[in-house]
PDB file of C-alpha atoms and ligand atoms in Angstrom:
ATOM      1  CA  UNK A   1      62.120  34.943  56.822  1.00 81.00           C
ATOM      2  CA  UNK A   2      59.343  33.036  55.023  1.00 95.00           C
ATOM      3  CA  UNK A   3      56.807  35.192  53.197  1.00 96.00           C
ATOM      4  CA  UNK A   4      53.277  34.307  54.209  1.00 97.00           C
ATOM      5  CA  UNK A   5      51.016  32.800  51.586  1.00 98.00           C
ATOM      6  CA  UNK A   6      47.234  32.875  51.581  1.00 98.00           C
ATOM      7  CA  UNK A   7      45.723  30.640  48.916  1.00 98.00           C
ATOM      8  CA  UNK A   8      42.067  30.152  48.053  1.00 98.00           C
ATOM      9  CA  UNK A   9      41.040  26.770  46.663  1.00 98.00           C
ATOM     10  CA  UNK A  10      37.739  27.327  44.882  1.00 98.00           C
ATOM     11  CA  UNK A  11      37.291  23.578  44.306  1.00 98.00           C
ATOM     12  CA  UNK A  12      34.472  22.770  41.848  1.00 98.00           C
ATOM     13  CA  UNK A  13      32.701  26.081  42.282  1.00 98.00           C
ATOM     14  CA  UNK A  14      31.840  28.901  39.863  1.00 98.00           C
ATOM     15  CA  UNK A  15      31.345  28.848  36.131  1.00 98.00           C
ATOM     16  CA  UNK A  16      33.723  30.946  34.053  1.00 98.00           C
ATOM     17  CA  UNK A  17      31.244  33.856  34.034  1.00 98.00           C
ATOM     18  CA  UNK A  18      30.573  33.641  37.765  1.00 98.00           C
ATOM     19  CA  UNK A  19      34.305  33.467  38.364  1.00 98.00           C
ATOM     20  CA  UNK A  20      34.887  36.641  36.335  1.00 98.00           C
ATOM     21  CA  UNK A  21      32.323  38.556  38.398  1.00 98.00           C
ATOM     22  CA  UNK A  22      33.799  37.195  41.603  1.00 98.00           C
ATOM     23  CA  UNK A  23      37.378  38.007  40.563  1.00 98.00           C
ATOM     24  CA  UNK A  24      36.342  41.609  39.902  1.00 98.00           C
ATOM     25  CA  UNK A  25      34.826  41.795  43.386  1.00 97.00           C
ATOM     26  CA  UNK A  26      37.929  40.266  44.907  1.00 97.00           C
ATOM     27  CA  UNK A  27      40.116  42.758  43.052  1.00 96.00           C
ATOM     28  CA  UNK A  28      38.145  45.644  44.492  1.00 95.00           C
ATOM     29  CA  UNK A  29      38.513  44.260  48.003  1.00 94.00           C
ATOM     30  CA  UNK A  30      42.203  43.633  47.571  1.00 93.00           C
ATOM     31  CA  UNK A  31      43.175  46.660  45.515  1.00 86.00           C
ATOM     32  CA  UNK A  32      45.516  47.729  48.297  1.00 84.00           C
ATOM     33  CA  UNK A  33      46.626  44.247  49.186  1.00 82.00           C
ATOM     34  CA  UNK A  34      49.403  44.039  51.729  1.00 84.00           C
ATOM     35  CA  UNK A  35      52.811  43.568  50.174  1.00 87.00           C
ATOM     36  CA  UNK A  36      54.132  41.309  52.930  1.00 91.00           C
ATOM     37  CA  UNK A  37      51.941  38.374  51.840  1.00 95.00           C
ATOM     38  CA  UNK A  38      51.620  36.330  48.669  1.00 97.00           C
ATOM     39  CA  UNK A  39      48.059  35.820  47.453  1.00 97.00           C
ATOM     40  CA  UNK A  40      46.865  32.983  45.250  1.00 98.00           C
ATOM     41  CA  UNK A  41      43.464  31.940  43.941  1.00 98.00           C
ATOM     42  CA  UNK A  42      42.921  28.506  42.423  1.00 98.00           C
ATOM     43  CA  UNK A  43      39.717  28.497  40.332  1.00 98.00           C
ATOM     44  CA  UNK A  44      38.557  25.454  38.347  1.00 98.00           C
ATOM     45  CA  UNK A  45      40.454  24.902  35.061  1.00 98.00           C
ATOM     46  CA  UNK A  46      37.501  26.244  33.089  1.00 98.00           C
ATOM     47  CA  UNK A  47      37.651  29.604  34.876  1.00 98.00           C
ATOM     48  CA  UNK A  48      41.418  30.210  34.780  1.00 98.00           C
ATOM     49  CA  UNK A  49      41.266  32.250  31.604  1.00 98.00           C
ATOM     50  CA  UNK A  50      38.374  34.463  32.691  1.00 98.00           C
ATOM     51  CA  UNK A  51      39.915  35.086  36.111  1.00 98.00           C
ATOM     52  CA  UNK A  52      43.253  35.886  34.541  1.00 98.00           C
ATOM     53  CA  UNK A  53      41.618  38.380  32.191  1.00 98.00           C
ATOM     54  CA  UNK A  54      39.769  40.150  34.996  1.00 98.00           C
ATOM     55  CA  UNK A  55      42.749  40.284  37.362  1.00 97.00           C
ATOM     56  CA  UNK A  56      45.154  41.571  34.725  1.00 95.00           C
ATOM     57  CA  UNK A  57      48.932  41.356  34.744  1.00 93.00           C
ATOM     58  CA  UNK A  58      49.524  43.836  37.575  1.00 92.00           C
ATOM     59  CA  UNK A  59      47.235  42.154  40.107  1.00 95.00           C
ATOM     60  CA  UNK A  60      48.685  41.203  43.494  1.00 95.00           C
ATOM     61  CA  UNK A  61      46.533  38.052  43.211  1.00 97.00           C
ATOM     62  CA  UNK A  62      48.377  35.199  41.525  1.00 97.00           C
ATOM     63  CA  UNK A  63      46.778  32.326  39.706  1.00 98.00           C
ATOM     64  CA  UNK A  64      46.958  28.690  40.755  1.00 98.00           C
ATOM     65  CA  UNK A  65      45.444  25.452  39.463  1.00 98.00           C
ATOM     66  CA  UNK A  66      43.925  22.680  41.556  1.00 98.00           C
ATOM     67  CA  UNK A  67      45.641  19.760  39.852  1.00 98.00           C
ATOM     68  CA  UNK A  68      47.624  18.708  36.789  1.00 98.00           C
ATOM     69  CA  UNK A  69      48.565  15.560  34.921  1.00 98.00           C
ATOM     70  CA  UNK A  70      52.253  14.675  34.757  1.00 98.00           C
ATOM     71  CA  UNK A  71      52.559  14.108  31.008  1.00 98.00           C
ATOM     72  CA  UNK A  72      53.176  17.111  28.777  1.00 98.00           C
ATOM     73  CA  UNK A  73      50.728  16.186  26.014  1.00 98.00           C
ATOM     74  CA  UNK A  74      49.188  13.184  24.314  1.00 98.00           C
ATOM     75  CA  UNK A  75      46.316  10.716  24.491  1.00 98.00           C
ATOM     76  CA  UNK A  76      45.169  11.397  28.066  1.00 98.00           C
ATOM     77  CA  UNK A  77      41.499  12.206  27.669  1.00 98.00           C
ATOM     78  CA  UNK A  78      40.247  14.690  30.215  1.00 98.00           C
ATOM     79  CA  UNK A  79      43.643  15.656  31.593  1.00 98.00           C
ATOM     80  CA  UNK A  80      45.451  19.014  31.779  1.00 98.00           C
ATOM     81  CA  UNK A  81      49.235  19.379  31.617  1.00 98.00           C
ATOM     82  CA  UNK A  82      51.678  21.708  33.339  1.00 98.00           C
ATOM     83  CA  UNK A  83      52.547  23.628  30.122  1.00 98.00           C
ATOM     84  CA  UNK A  84      48.818  24.229  29.532  1.00 98.00           C
ATOM     85  CA  UNK A  85      48.560  25.757  33.000  1.00 98.00           C
ATOM     86  CA  UNK A  86      51.704  27.831  32.564  1.00 98.00           C
ATOM     87  CA  UNK A  87      50.344  29.178  29.301  1.00 98.00           C
ATOM     88  CA  UNK A  88      47.192  30.316  31.112  1.00 97.00           C
ATOM     89  CA  UNK A  89      49.279  32.315  33.566  1.00 97.00           C
ATOM     90  CA  UNK A  90      49.310  29.881  36.480  1.00 98.00           C
ATOM     91  CA  UNK A  91      52.181  30.277  38.886  1.00 98.00           C
ATOM     92  CA  UNK A  92      51.046  27.747  41.494  1.00 98.00           C
ATOM     93  CA  UNK A  93      49.425  24.328  41.461  1.00 98.00           C
ATOM     94  CA  UNK A  94      47.778  22.471  44.343  1.00 99.00           C
ATOM     95  CA  UNK A  95      48.796  18.802  44.371  1.00 98.00           C
ATOM     96  CA  UNK A  96      47.735  15.825  46.455  1.00 98.00           C
ATOM     97  CA  UNK A  97      44.669  17.445  47.984  1.00 98.00           C
ATOM     98  CA  UNK A  98      42.866  14.951  50.210  1.00 97.00           C
ATOM     99  CA  UNK A  99      39.799  15.135  47.969  1.00 98.00           C
ATOM    100  CA  UNK A 100      41.987  13.975  45.077  1.00 98.00           C
ATOM    101  CA  UNK A 101      43.424  11.231  47.262  1.00 97.00           C
ATOM    102  CA  UNK A 102      40.133   9.942  48.651  1.00 96.00           C
ATOM    103  CA  UNK A 103      37.721  10.550  45.764  1.00 97.00           C
ATOM    104  CA  UNK A 104      40.047   9.972  42.824  1.00 97.00           C
ATOM    105  CA  UNK A 105      42.505   7.461  44.212  1.00 97.00           C
ATOM    106  CA  UNK A 106      45.635   9.601  44.013  1.00 97.00           C
ATOM    107  CA  UNK A 107      48.652   8.084  45.704  1.00 94.00           C
ATOM    108  CA  UNK A 108      52.204   8.935  46.565  1.00 94.00           C
ATOM    109  CA  UNK A 109      53.863   7.785  43.350  1.00 94.00           C
ATOM    110  CA  UNK A 110      51.414   9.668  41.122  1.00 97.00           C
ATOM    111  CA  UNK A 111      51.686  12.781  43.264  1.00 98.00           C
ATOM    112  CA  UNK A 112      55.446  12.505  42.963  1.00 97.00           C
ATOM    113  CA  UNK A 113      55.198  12.486  39.165  1.00 97.00           C
ATOM    114  CA  UNK A 114      52.918  15.508  39.301  1.00 98.00           C
ATOM    115  CA  UNK A 115      55.426  17.340  41.504  1.00 98.00           C
ATOM    116  CA  UNK A 116      58.147  16.507  39.011  1.00 98.00           C
ATOM    117  CA  UNK A 117      56.032  17.927  36.174  1.00 98.00           C
ATOM    118  CA  UNK A 118      55.350  21.092  38.158  1.00 98.00           C
ATOM    119  CA  UNK A 119      59.047  21.573  38.906  1.00 98.00           C
ATOM    120  CA  UNK A 120      60.057  20.864  35.300  1.00 97.00           C
ATOM    121  CA  UNK A 121      57.636  23.443  33.908  1.00 98.00           C
ATOM    122  CA  UNK A 122      58.202  26.141  36.507  1.00 97.00           C
ATOM    123  CA  UNK A 123      54.958  25.823  38.450  1.00 98.00           C
ATOM    124  CA  UNK A 124      55.217  26.189  42.216  1.00 98.00           C
ATOM    125  CA  UNK A 125      53.503  23.206  43.858  1.00 98.00           C
ATOM    126  CA  UNK A 126      51.463  23.372  47.048  1.00 98.00           C
ATOM    127  CA  UNK A 127      51.657  19.787  48.290  1.00 98.00           C
ATOM    128  CA  UNK A 128      48.752  18.856  50.571  1.00 98.00           C
ATOM    129  CA  UNK A 129      49.201  16.251  53.266  1.00 98.00           C
ATOM    130  CA  UNK A 130      47.183  15.321  56.341  1.00 98.00           C
ATOM    131  CA  UNK A 131      45.807  12.550  58.470  1.00 98.00           C
ATOM    132  CA  UNK A 132      42.275  11.173  58.794  1.00 97.00           C
ATOM    133  CA  UNK A 133      40.391  11.263  62.067  1.00 98.00           C
ATOM    134  CA  UNK A 134      40.952   7.533  62.578  1.00 98.00           C
ATOM    135  CA  UNK A 135      44.690   7.980  62.043  1.00 98.00           C
ATOM    136  CA  UNK A 136      44.793  10.862  64.534  1.00 98.00           C
ATOM    137  CA  UNK A 137      42.816   8.888  67.093  1.00 98.00           C
ATOM    138  CA  UNK A 138      45.144   5.932  66.616  1.00 98.00           C
ATOM    139  CA  UNK A 139      48.088   8.217  67.407  1.00 98.00           C
ATOM    140  CA  UNK A 140      49.647   7.805  63.969  1.00 98.00           C
ATOM    141  CA  UNK A 141      49.528  11.413  62.737  1.00 98.00           C
ATOM    142  CA  UNK A 142      53.323  11.862  62.718  1.00 98.00           C
ATOM    143  CA  UNK A 143      53.829   8.595  60.918  1.00 98.00           C
ATOM    144  CA  UNK A 144      51.233   9.434  58.245  1.00 98.00           C
ATOM    145  CA  UNK A 145      52.715  12.876  57.608  1.00 98.00           C
ATOM    146  CA  UNK A 146      56.228  11.442  57.379  1.00 98.00           C
ATOM    147  CA  UNK A 147      55.111   8.766  54.949  1.00 98.00           C
ATOM    148  CA  UNK A 148      53.258  11.237  52.731  1.00 98.00           C
ATOM    149  CA  UNK A 149      56.344  13.454  52.564  1.00 97.00           C
ATOM    150  CA  UNK A 150      58.724  10.585  51.902  1.00 97.00           C
ATOM    151  CA  UNK A 151      56.696   9.016  49.131  1.00 96.00           C
ATOM    152  CA  UNK A 152      56.212  12.317  47.313  1.00 96.00           C
ATOM    153  CA  UNK A 153      59.468  14.123  47.949  1.00 95.00           C
ATOM    154  CA  UNK A 154      62.373  11.786  48.459  1.00 87.00           C
ATOM    155  CA  UNK A 155      64.915  11.815  45.674  1.00 88.00           C
ATOM    156  CA  UNK A 156      64.356  15.380  44.497  1.00 94.00           C
ATOM    157  CA  UNK A 157      67.407  17.590  44.452  1.00 91.00           C
ATOM    158  CA  UNK A 158      67.485  20.752  46.522  1.00 90.00           C
ATOM    159  CA  UNK A 159      66.984  23.157  43.622  1.00 92.00           C
ATOM    160  CA  UNK A 160      63.403  22.324  42.617  1.00 94.00           C
ATOM    161  CA  UNK A 161      62.386  21.958  46.252  1.00 96.00           C
ATOM    162  CA  UNK A 162      63.072  25.676  46.704  1.00 94.00           C
ATOM    163  CA  UNK A 163      59.719  26.333  45.040  1.00 96.00           C
ATOM    164  CA  UNK A 164      57.738  23.882  47.192  1.00 98.00           C
ATOM    165  CA  UNK A 165      55.039  24.869  49.653  1.00 98.00           C
ATOM    166  CA  UNK A 166      53.482  22.237  51.919  1.00 98.00           C
ATOM    167  CA  UNK A 167      49.911  22.514  53.184  1.00 98.00           C
ATOM    168  CA  UNK A 168      49.040  20.611  56.340  1.00 98.00           C
ATOM    169  CA  UNK A 169      45.364  19.753  55.938  1.00 98.00           C
ATOM    170  CA  UNK A 170      43.963  17.299  58.470  1.00 98.00           C
ATOM    171  CA  UNK A 171      41.145  15.524  56.619  1.00 98.00           C
ATOM    172  CA  UNK A 172      38.809  15.779  59.605  1.00 98.00           C
ATOM    173  CA  UNK A 173      39.103  19.571  59.502  1.00 98.00           C
ATOM    174  CA  UNK A 174      38.330  20.065  55.807  1.00 98.00           C
ATOM    175  CA  UNK A 175      34.886  21.478  55.208  1.00 96.00           C
ATOM    176  CA  UNK A 176      33.700  20.388  58.645  1.00 97.00           C
ATOM    177  CA  UNK A 177      33.803  23.679  60.530  1.00 96.00           C
ATOM    178  CA  UNK A 178      36.115  21.941  62.964  1.00 97.00           C
ATOM    179  CA  UNK A 179      39.541  23.503  62.511  1.00 97.00           C
ATOM    180  CA  UNK A 180      42.615  22.076  64.164  1.00 97.00           C
ATOM    181  CA  UNK A 181      43.592  24.088  67.220  1.00 97.00           C
ATOM    182  CA  UNK A 182      46.650  26.264  66.848  1.00 97.00           C
ATOM    183  CA  UNK A 183      48.493  23.849  69.120  1.00 97.00           C
ATOM    184  CA  UNK A 184      47.552  20.809  67.003  1.00 98.00           C
ATOM    185  CA  UNK A 185      48.592  22.617  63.831  1.00 98.00           C
ATOM    186  CA  UNK A 186      51.885  23.792  65.315  1.00 98.00           C
ATOM    187  CA  UNK A 187      52.748  20.267  66.463  1.00 98.00           C
ATOM    188  CA  UNK A 188      52.042  18.894  62.987  1.00 98.00           C
ATOM    189  CA  UNK A 189      54.018  21.680  61.333  1.00 98.00           C
ATOM    190  CA  UNK A 190      56.997  20.942  63.576  1.00 98.00           C
ATOM    191  CA  UNK A 191      56.800  17.288  62.568  1.00 98.00           C
ATOM    192  CA  UNK A 192      56.614  18.221  58.880  1.00 98.00           C
ATOM    193  CA  UNK A 193      59.601  20.539  59.188  1.00 98.00           C
ATOM    194  CA  UNK A 194      61.628  17.864  60.959  1.00 98.00           C
ATOM    195  CA  UNK A 195      60.776  15.312  58.245  1.00 97.00           C
ATOM    196  CA  UNK A 196      61.669  17.823  55.521  1.00 97.00           C
ATOM    197  CA  UNK A 197      65.033  18.357  57.206  1.00 96.00           C
ATOM    198  CA  UNK A 198      65.892  14.680  56.852  1.00 95.00           C
ATOM    199  CA  UNK A 199      64.159  14.063  53.490  1.00 94.00           C
ATOM    200  CA  UNK A 200      65.481  17.219  51.800  1.00 94.00           C
ATOM    201  CA  UNK A 201      67.895  19.237  53.936  1.00 94.00           C
ATOM    202  CA  UNK A 202      67.810  21.376  57.075  1.00 96.00           C
ATOM    203  CA  UNK A 203      68.062  24.565  55.034  1.00 95.00           C
ATOM    204  CA  UNK A 204      65.208  23.538  52.713  1.00 96.00           C
ATOM    205  CA  UNK A 205      63.147  22.669  55.787  1.00 96.00           C
ATOM    206  CA  UNK A 206      63.853  26.079  57.248  1.00 96.00           C
ATOM    207  CA  UNK A 207      62.865  27.903  54.059  1.00 96.00           C
ATOM    208  CA  UNK A 208      59.818  25.847  53.020  1.00 97.00           C
ATOM    209  CA  UNK A 209      56.492  27.451  53.766  1.00 98.00           C
ATOM    210  CA  UNK A 210      54.022  25.242  55.595  1.00 98.00           C
ATOM    211  CA  UNK A 211      50.412  26.392  55.350  1.00 98.00           C
ATOM    212  CA  UNK A 212      47.519  25.211  57.461  1.00 98.00           C
ATOM    213  CA  UNK A 213      44.240  24.259  55.797  1.00 98.00           C
ATOM    214  CA  UNK A 214      40.942  22.981  57.169  1.00 98.00           C
ATOM    215  CA  UNK A 215      37.998  25.205  58.150  1.00 98.00           C
ATOM    216  CA  UNK A 216      40.050  28.399  58.234  1.00 98.00           C
ATOM    217  CA  UNK A 217      37.789  31.417  58.761  1.00 98.00           C
ATOM    218  CA  UNK A 218      37.996  35.077  59.696  1.00 97.00           C
ATOM    219  CA  UNK A 219      37.470  33.858  63.269  1.00 97.00           C
ATOM    220  CA  UNK A 220      40.459  31.555  63.625  1.00 97.00           C
ATOM    221  CA  UNK A 221      43.077  32.881  61.190  1.00 97.00           C
ATOM    222  CA  UNK A 222      44.677  35.274  63.687  1.00 96.00           C
ATOM    223  CA  UNK A 223      45.128  32.556  66.304  1.00 96.00           C
ATOM    224  CA  UNK A 224      46.571  30.147  63.746  1.00 97.00           C
ATOM    225  CA  UNK A 225      49.033  32.725  62.461  1.00 96.00           C
ATOM    226  CA  UNK A 226      50.071  33.730  65.968  1.00 95.00           C
ATOM    227  CA  UNK A 227      52.660  30.965  65.663  1.00 95.00           C
ATOM    228  CA  UNK A 228      55.666  31.532  63.444  1.00 94.00           C
ATOM    229  CA  UNK A 229      55.436  27.831  62.540  1.00 96.00           C
ATOM    230  CA  UNK A 230      52.342  28.553  60.432  1.00 97.00           C
ATOM    231  CA  UNK A 231      53.274  30.389  57.253  1.00 97.00           C
ATOM    232  CA  UNK A 232      49.819  31.003  55.853  1.00 98.00           C
ATOM    233  CA  UNK A 233      46.646  29.176  54.966  1.00 98.00           C
ATOM    234  CA  UNK A 234      44.957  27.178  52.247  1.00 98.00           C
ATOM    235  CA  UNK A 235      41.330  28.166  52.357  1.00 98.00           C
ATOM    236  CA  UNK A 236      38.316  26.378  50.918  1.00 98.00           C
ATOM    237  CA  UNK A 237      34.827  27.449  51.958  1.00 97.00           C
ATOM    238  CA  UNK A 238      35.773  30.891  53.285  1.00 98.00           C
ATOM    239  CA  UNK A 239      37.501  31.904  50.042  1.00 98.00           C
ATOM    240  CA  UNK A 240      34.231  31.729  48.116  1.00 98.00           C
ATOM    241  CA  UNK A 241      33.091  34.919  49.808  1.00 97.00           C
ATOM    242  CA  UNK A 242      35.107  37.963  48.738  1.00 97.00           C
ATOM    243  CA  UNK A 243      34.678  39.799  52.040  1.00 97.00           C
ATOM    244  CA  UNK A 244      35.773  36.767  54.059  1.00 97.00           C
ATOM    245  CA  UNK A 245      38.779  36.106  51.861  1.00 97.00           C
ATOM    246  CA  UNK A 246      39.855  39.756  51.973  1.00 96.00           C
ATOM    247  CA  UNK A 247      39.373  39.864  55.744  1.00 96.00           C
ATOM    248  CA  UNK A 248      41.526  36.764  56.144  1.00 97.00           C
ATOM    249  CA  UNK A 249      44.199  38.393  53.990  1.00 96.00           C
ATOM    250  CA  UNK A 250      44.061  41.524  56.082  1.00 94.00           C
ATOM    251  CA  UNK A 251      44.330  39.572  59.314  1.00 95.00           C
ATOM    252  CA  UNK A 252      47.239  37.586  57.894  1.00 95.00           C
ATOM    253  CA  UNK A 253      49.220  40.694  57.102  1.00 90.00           C
ATOM    254  CA  UNK A 254      51.618  41.808  59.742  1.00 72.00           C
ATOM    255  CA  UNK A 255      51.144  45.363  58.549  1.00 53.00           C
ATOM    256  CA  UNK A 256      47.328  45.166  58.453  1.00 45.00           C
ATOM    257  CA  UNK A 257      47.335  47.932  55.922  1.00 41.00           C
ATOM    258  CA  UNK A 258      44.218  47.377  53.849  1.00 41.00           C
ATOM    259  CA  UNK A 259      40.635  48.321  54.264  1.00 42.00           C
ATOM    260  CA  UNK A 260      38.255  45.469  53.378  1.00 42.00           C
TER     261      UNK A 260
HETATM  262  P1  LIG B 301      37.891  24.276  53.911  1.00 88.65           P
HETATM  263  O1  LIG B 301      38.779  23.554  52.806  1.00 88.65           O
HETATM  264  O2  LIG B 301      38.551  25.607  54.208  1.00 88.65           O
HETATM  265  O3  LIG B 301      36.540  24.427  53.298  1.00 88.65           O
HETATM  266  O4  LIG B 301      37.891  23.405  55.119  1.00 88.65           O
HETATM  267  C1  LIG B 301      40.177  23.615  52.838  1.00 88.65           C
HETATM  268  C2  LIG B 301      40.775  22.840  51.709  1.00 88.65           C
HETATM  269  O5  LIG B 301      40.206  21.812  51.310  1.00 88.65           O
HETATM  270  O6  LIG B 301      41.829  23.225  51.176  1.00 88.65           O
END
C-alpha cells in the first residue's frame, strides 16, 4: 500500500514574513490532519526557516525544498546544498521541475547529480517529469517520459530509490487551468510505472509513489485520486490559499476526518 502524498510547491511566492503568517494559517486548518496522508510544503529557500519555526517539530506538515545543488559546499555562488537543506529541517526536495528545465536549462545529467546528492544526504526527492503540448500532440508522451526517467534514474541501486517519489507534470497543464483528465494521468502513470520496473525493478516500481501535478484544484482532486494509480498530487497555484490546500488534503484522505 502506498501512502498518499500531497505536496504544495509555493514556487517564488511569499517573503519569509508572509510565509510565517501563511504557515500559521495552514497549521490551524490542518491541526487535525488525516494520518493516512503525508503532507509537504515547499516554500522558497528564504522562507524555510520561518515556516519551520511556525510549524514546530510536531506538525503533520513536513518541509520540502524546491531545488538543490549537487555539491556539498564550495565556490558555487548562489547555490544551496543538500546538507544546508537538511539542517533547516527539510525532508523532501523537488527536483527537475519543468520550470527549472525550461527556464534554467536543467537537463537529465544535472538532475541525476542532484538526485544523487539528495539520496546521499537523506533528502527524499520528488522527481518531476512531463511532456510538452507539442510532444503530446506528436504522440511522443511515452517516449519522453521514458527518456526522462532513464537519464535521471538509471544506474542507481535499489536502496536509495526506496525514497523516491515521481511527479507526473505535463507541462501544458502547469499553471494553465487545464488539468490532464484522470484518464490521461492514469495512462501516463502506468507508463511511468512500467519504465520504473525495467529501469529500477518491479518491486521498486510497485512501491514508488507517482503524484500528478498540473492545475490540481479542489474541483478535480477527487476525480484524479479515484484511480489507485495516482498516489497524490503536487500542487502549485491552489496551495497558495490555505483553505484550498486544506480542502484538497481533506478530499485526498480516505478517512475524510478533518474539518477545514
Ligand atoms: P499548478 O502547478 O498547480 O499551478 O499547475 C503545479 C506545479 O508546477 O507543480
